[in-house]
Amino acid sequence: MIRDYYDETRSPFAELGRHFFLSLFHPESTSGEDSFTTWLAQILAVLITASWFLPVQLFRRYSDLHGLDGPEPYRLAYASDCLSALVLMCLLVGVLTVLEWPALFPSRRDQLVLTPLPLQRTELFGAKLAALLVFVTLFIAAITLCCSVSLPAIASGRWEPRSVWLRMFAWFFASTCACYFVFLSLLAWQGLLMMLLPVRWFEPASFTVQMTLLVALLSGFPLFFYFPASHLIASRSPLLEWLPPAWYWGVSEWMLGSRDPAIGTLASHAGLAFAIALVTAATSYLVSYLQYNRYALEFTRPARKPHIRWSAILARFFHAPQAQGVAEFITCSIARGRQQQMVFLLIFGLGLALIFESSVYVGLRLGQRGFERHSVTVQSAVLALPLTLSFFAMVGLRRAFRVALDLPANWLFRFAESESSRRSQMDAVFRAFVLMGGMPMLLLGLPVEWLAFGVRGLWAFPLQFLLMLTLAEHLLTDWRSIPFTFASDPARRHLIHSAILHFAELSIYSFASSAWILAALYTTKALLWFVAVTGTILAILRYRRLRTWGREPLEFIEIIPPAVEPLQLV
Amino acid sequence: MLEVCHLTKFYRSVPAVEDVNFTVGPGEILGYVGPNGSGKSTTVKMITGLLEPSAGQVLFDGKNVRDDLAAFKRRVGYVPEEPYLYTHMSGLEYLTLVGRLRGMQATALAGKAEALLTLFDLRDSRYSPLTSYSKGMRQRVLIAAALLDDPELIILDEPFSGLDVSAALLFRQLLHDLAAQGRMILFSSHVLEVVEKLCSRVLILYKGKVVAQNSIANLRDLLALPSLVEVFSQLTQQEDYAARSRQIVRTVTAR
């Protein structure tokens, strides 16, 4: 009955708002229709399962702190926990906003599809903004509410004189403001790009910013564990004034009655920054509202001949025209496919994050003992660097290959498929995979290896290349498709299942093998063993792959003929 | 010669195409017409190897095409019903991809692709992504791609869709010229006026079955009807359009 009433009374504004709200669960930047919600559900399931662990640990910690003789350790711990939690919340909101980046403003598609309908411009923009705010508010509420209740409650004890309710409120207010600040700042950033750049420049510039932010934010997660919150607070570091989460920690402390001038400065920074972000975001929304027709009307000039055609360069590595065609297609698609680049960078960004984290770990460890270029730790890390990068590049590339591009257009490949050309086409896939994924990363590592090992470092390259080929064979063992011509089911394997498998692969490929390569650089016996074992595995995997490649037909998604589709028989 | 013998396609147990037989000889343009859902595109996809028939066979020069599908497809140019293209590629890149997948050598391909794009008025946009092309421009790219490797058999599924008047006139003349050169052309379309002007013979499909196959003049004479449109209406049991139209108007104007 309520639903009937709702259906009867739904206004165009509410209908639009609902449409925009639901579309936020399927961002254009992620692959597949349900992949985003599937991933979100899988990540949430893991977080909920693991969430019992943190309160138990915090409770034990604060019990110990309240058992100490003085209040100072407790105060420092509580303050640093609050600051660390704020940093984490800001990172989470940042990642979500970046993933929703193309949906922050009414898109070109919205403009073109909705303009002919009898809708007022205010309805379109109002509904978009309302849907966005509801979505973000729900997310922010989900992460701040739980933390606002649990952290002040768990931390209560004999050294905490302030009311738990006041602490809960202050923390909730400050963390909510911090999260909105991150969201509004990113919204303002995109708004500024939109206001200042011509339409034809906006899209690539916006995408570049989105990708950079995504990689930076992903790198922030592993570095979070090294965040020296207690050190910054205890030393009253001036760096706090440059750290946005610290500003909002200042707001929380100020609300709890602290009148320390440093806290006052942080709180005033927070207020000013929030106001600037809010005004800029609102102004950019207003400007985009006023320039509504700019997207639809701006003239696009025909493109000129590109100076360098990377696809043509890659095609030179192949002899058969069919293989050249596949290589060119892969290069064009990965260079221009936004979803494909997004998927690749999401995975490659994890690799970069891991490298940052390892660098910080190694740096801190060596900082205590003194840096020595020829130490085993440094040399192993140097050898692991290109291997780790190539691992994430190849895994990312393989995942990106599975993201379909213009799926119905795959009729071209289906039409051209033949037993005689299949093998060369699949070889092109393998070579493109190696040349675009693993090879550049190994080459990137060469200068670092030269610095760490001298001339001996060059010998690491063929060993790493052998290893990289083995990984490529392993990753493409069951591959029987032209990339981007089919779509994989994102729910086929659970995210955590994949993560565990890849972690095992990475441990063998990068961590264990770098130690082995290090030994192989200095002893002939280790070198011979390495070549023999890796070569044998490579030969077996290659034999397995080539046994089926070219014989079995390629896999394509079968498009159901439009005339039959309404029958819903297949 | 293309010979389609007892071609049948079932989806589960429902027939989409049933016992279709026809031939297309050198220099001939066969019109393949029928209402929506009659099985035209399914037939075309079976001939081009995109769908496997449930029964029957397609012979080309007396040989079953499925015995060596790749060799057959090398001799076929195909324009699909929908302009499905890789829109992130430019017109030139798309033609290059098609040429390479067909095994054409780079030097011959480059010149031919450029020349065809110029002749189809796409030269200025040849480096622009297909996403910026209009529907008619995309259709011209598909036609150029179908003709790129000088096919013996040309299969066209709604090729005039989206073409402007001048492009349509050019294409109509082009089909005449290609037929005069001895190419076999299977022309599937809804636009009966074009079929009437262009095709030497016509095959009418209704609910997956062939209901007529003859020269257009013979069909008109046999049924004593003045045009192909009326022959088509009678054979495919088209209803009273005037009554349906009045019904639509009533529905639209109802408050």
Short mmCIF file of C-alpha atoms in Angstrom, two decimals, chain B residues 17-182:
data_model
loop_
_atom_site.label_atom_id
_atom_site.label_comp_id
_atom_site.label_asym_id
_atom_site.label_seq_id
_atom_site.Cartn_x
_atom_site.Cartn_y
_atom_site.Cartn_z
CA VAL B 17 14.21 -20.03 -39.26
CA GLU B 18 12.74 -23.14 -40.87
CA ASP B 19 13.71 -24.89 -44.07
CA VAL B 20 14.97 -21.88 -45.99
CA ASN B 21 16.26 -22.54 -49.52
CA PHE B 22 17.63 -20.08 -52.05
CA THR B 23 20.55 -19.41 -54.34
CA VAL B 24 22.48 -16.29 -55.30
CA GLY B 25 24.44 -16.41 -58.53
CA PRO B 26 27.26 -14.19 -59.83
CA GLY B 27 26.02 -10.73 -60.80
CA GLU B 28 22.77 -11.23 -58.92
CA ILE B 29 21.27 -9.12 -56.13
CA LEU B 30 18.81 -11.13 -54.07
CA GLY B 31 16.43 -9.13 -51.90
CA TYR B 32 15.76 -10.82 -48.57
CA VAL B 33 12.74 -9.26 -46.91
CA GLY B 34 10.37 -9.99 -44.09
CA PRO B 35 8.76 -8.34 -41.08
CA ASN B 36 10.59 -7.85 -37.77
CA GLY B 37 11.38 -11.16 -36.13
CA SER B 38 10.85 -13.16 -39.30
CA GLY B 39 14.39 -14.60 -39.17
CA LYS B 40 16.27 -12.46 -41.71
CA SER B 41 19.18 -11.60 -39.44
CA THR B 42 19.32 -15.15 -38.07
CA THR B 43 19.67 -16.46 -41.64
CA VAL B 44 22.37 -13.93 -42.40
CA LYS B 45 24.26 -14.85 -39.24
CA MET B 46 24.08 -18.53 -40.12
CA ILE B 47 25.43 -17.85 -43.60
CA THR B 48 28.29 -15.77 -42.22
CA GLY B 49 29.13 -18.43 -39.63
CA LEU B 50 28.25 -16.29 -36.62
CA LEU B 51 25.48 -18.75 -35.71
CA GLU B 52 25.48 -22.49 -36.19
CA PRO B 53 22.41 -23.84 -38.02
CA SER B 54 20.28 -26.49 -36.30
CA ALA B 55 19.83 -28.17 -39.68
CA GLY B 56 20.56 -27.60 -43.36
CA GLN B 57 23.68 -26.30 -45.01
CA VAL B 58 25.17 -23.42 -46.89
CA LEU B 59 27.11 -24.23 -50.04
CA PHE B 60 29.50 -21.87 -51.77
CA ASP B 61 30.73 -22.95 -55.18
CA GLY B 62 29.31 -26.39 -54.36
CA LYS B 63 31.21 -26.86 -51.08
CA ASN B 64 29.73 -26.80 -47.61
CA VAL B 65 31.00 -23.57 -46.08
CA ARG B 66 31.36 -25.15 -42.63
CA ASP B 67 34.01 -27.52 -44.01
CA ASP B 68 36.34 -24.53 -44.29
CA LEU B 69 34.54 -21.61 -42.75
CA ALA B 70 37.64 -19.43 -42.65
CA ALA B 71 38.25 -19.79 -46.39
CA PHE B 72 34.60 -18.98 -47.08
CA LYS B 73 34.64 -15.92 -44.82
CA ARG B 74 37.69 -14.58 -46.62
CA ARG B 75 35.49 -14.36 -49.73
CA VAL B 76 32.60 -12.65 -47.93
CA GLY B 77 31.99 -9.00 -47.10
CA TYR B 78 29.39 -8.46 -44.39
CA VAL B 79 27.54 -5.38 -43.18
CA PRO B 80 25.69 -6.28 -39.97
CA GLU B 81 22.24 -5.02 -39.06
CA GLU B 82 23.42 -2.75 -36.23
CA PRO B 83 26.46 -0.48 -36.64
CA TYR B 84 28.39 -2.30 -33.90
CA LEU B 85 31.93 -0.96 -34.00
CA TYR B 86 34.80 -0.48 -31.61
CA THR B 87 34.03 3.15 -30.94
CA HIS B 88 37.32 3.91 -29.18
CA MET B 89 39.15 3.36 -32.46
CA SER B 90 39.35 5.83 -35.30
CA GLY B 91 37.88 5.08 -38.72
CA LEU B 92 41.32 4.39 -40.14
CA GLU B 93 42.31 2.18 -37.21
CA TYR B 94 39.10 0.20 -37.55
CA LEU B 95 39.61 -0.42 -41.26
CA THR B 96 43.23 -1.37 -40.58
CA LEU B 97 42.07 -3.84 -37.93
CA VAL B 98 39.52 -5.36 -40.32
CA GLY B 99 42.10 -5.63 -43.09
CA ARG B 100 44.66 -7.26 -40.81
CA LEU B 101 42.15 -9.74 -39.43
CA ARG B 102 41.37 -10.66 -43.00
CA GLY B 103 45.07 -11.25 -43.60
CA MET B 104 45.70 -8.31 -45.95
CA GLN B 105 49.29 -7.17 -46.32
CA ALA B 106 50.21 -3.85 -44.71
CA THR B 107 51.18 -1.91 -47.84
CA ALA B 108 48.08 -2.83 -49.84
CA LEU B 109 45.90 -2.31 -46.82
CA ALA B 110 47.12 1.19 -45.93
CA GLY B 111 46.50 2.61 -49.40
CA LYS B 112 43.14 0.92 -49.81
CA ALA B 113 41.85 1.97 -46.39
CA GLU B 114 42.81 5.62 -46.99
CA ALA B 115 41.29 5.57 -50.48
CA LEU B 116 38.02 4.03 -49.32
CA LEU B 117 37.69 6.51 -46.45
CA THR B 118 38.21 9.34 -48.92
CA LEU B 119 35.67 7.92 -51.39
CA PHE B 120 33.12 7.49 -48.61
CA ASP B 121 33.62 11.13 -47.48
CA LEU B 122 35.28 10.15 -44.24
CA ARG B 123 38.77 11.48 -44.90
CA ASP B 124 38.51 14.47 -42.56
CA SER B 125 37.38 12.28 -39.69
CA ARG B 126 39.70 9.36 -40.30
CA TYR B 127 41.75 9.98 -37.13
CA SER B 128 38.73 10.80 -34.93
CA PRO B 129 37.32 8.08 -32.67
CA LEU B 130 34.22 6.36 -34.04
CA THR B 131 32.34 7.51 -30.97
CA SER B 132 32.23 10.98 -32.52
CA TYR B 133 30.83 9.66 -35.84
CA SER B 134 27.18 10.03 -36.74
CA LYS B 135 25.09 6.93 -37.44
CA GLY B 136 25.46 7.42 -41.18
CA MET B 137 29.23 7.82 -40.90
CA ARG B 138 29.47 4.61 -38.90
CA GLN B 139 27.39 2.84 -41.52
CA ARG B 140 29.78 4.06 -44.21
CA VAL B 141 32.72 2.71 -42.20
CA LEU B 142 31.00 -0.67 -42.02
CA ILE B 143 30.35 -0.66 -45.76
CA ALA B 144 33.96 0.31 -46.47
CA ALA B 145 35.12 -2.47 -44.13
CA ALA B 146 32.93 -5.02 -45.93
CA LEU B 147 34.34 -4.05 -49.33
CA LEU B 148 37.95 -3.66 -48.21
CA ASP B 149 39.16 -7.11 -49.23
CA ASP B 150 37.30 -7.29 -52.57
CA PRO B 151 34.76 -9.97 -51.54
CA GLU B 152 33.02 -12.24 -54.01
CA LEU B 153 29.88 -12.49 -51.90
CA ILE B 154 28.51 -9.37 -50.22
CA ILE B 155 25.96 -9.84 -47.46
CA LEU B 156 24.15 -6.69 -46.43
CA ASP B 157 21.80 -6.53 -43.45
CA GLU B 158 19.91 -3.21 -43.51
CA PRO B 159 22.81 -1.37 -45.16
CA PHE B 160 20.89 1.86 -45.82
CA SER B 161 20.18 2.43 -42.16
CA GLY B 162 21.27 5.96 -41.23
CA LEU B 163 22.65 6.87 -44.66
CA ASP B 164 21.76 10.31 -45.98
CA VAL B 165 20.30 10.76 -49.46
CA SER B 166 23.57 11.25 -51.30
CA ALA B 167 25.26 8.35 -49.54
CA ALA B 168 22.25 6.14 -50.22
CA LEU B 169 22.28 7.06 -53.92
CA LEU B 170 26.01 6.40 -54.13
CA PHE B 171 25.62 3.06 -52.39
CA ARG B 172 22.74 2.00 -54.60
CA GLN B 173 24.81 2.73 -57.70
CA LEU B 174 27.78 0.98 -56.12
CA LEU B 175 25.75 -2.20 -55.61
CA HIS B 176 24.67 -2.15 -59.25
CA ASP B 177 28.29 -1.75 -60.33
CA LEU B 178 29.52 -4.50 -58.03
CA ALA B 179 26.84 -6.85 -59.35
CA ALA B 180 27.85 -5.93 -62.89
CA GLN B 181 31.39 -6.98 -61.95
CA GLY B 182 30.05 -10.44 -61.06
#
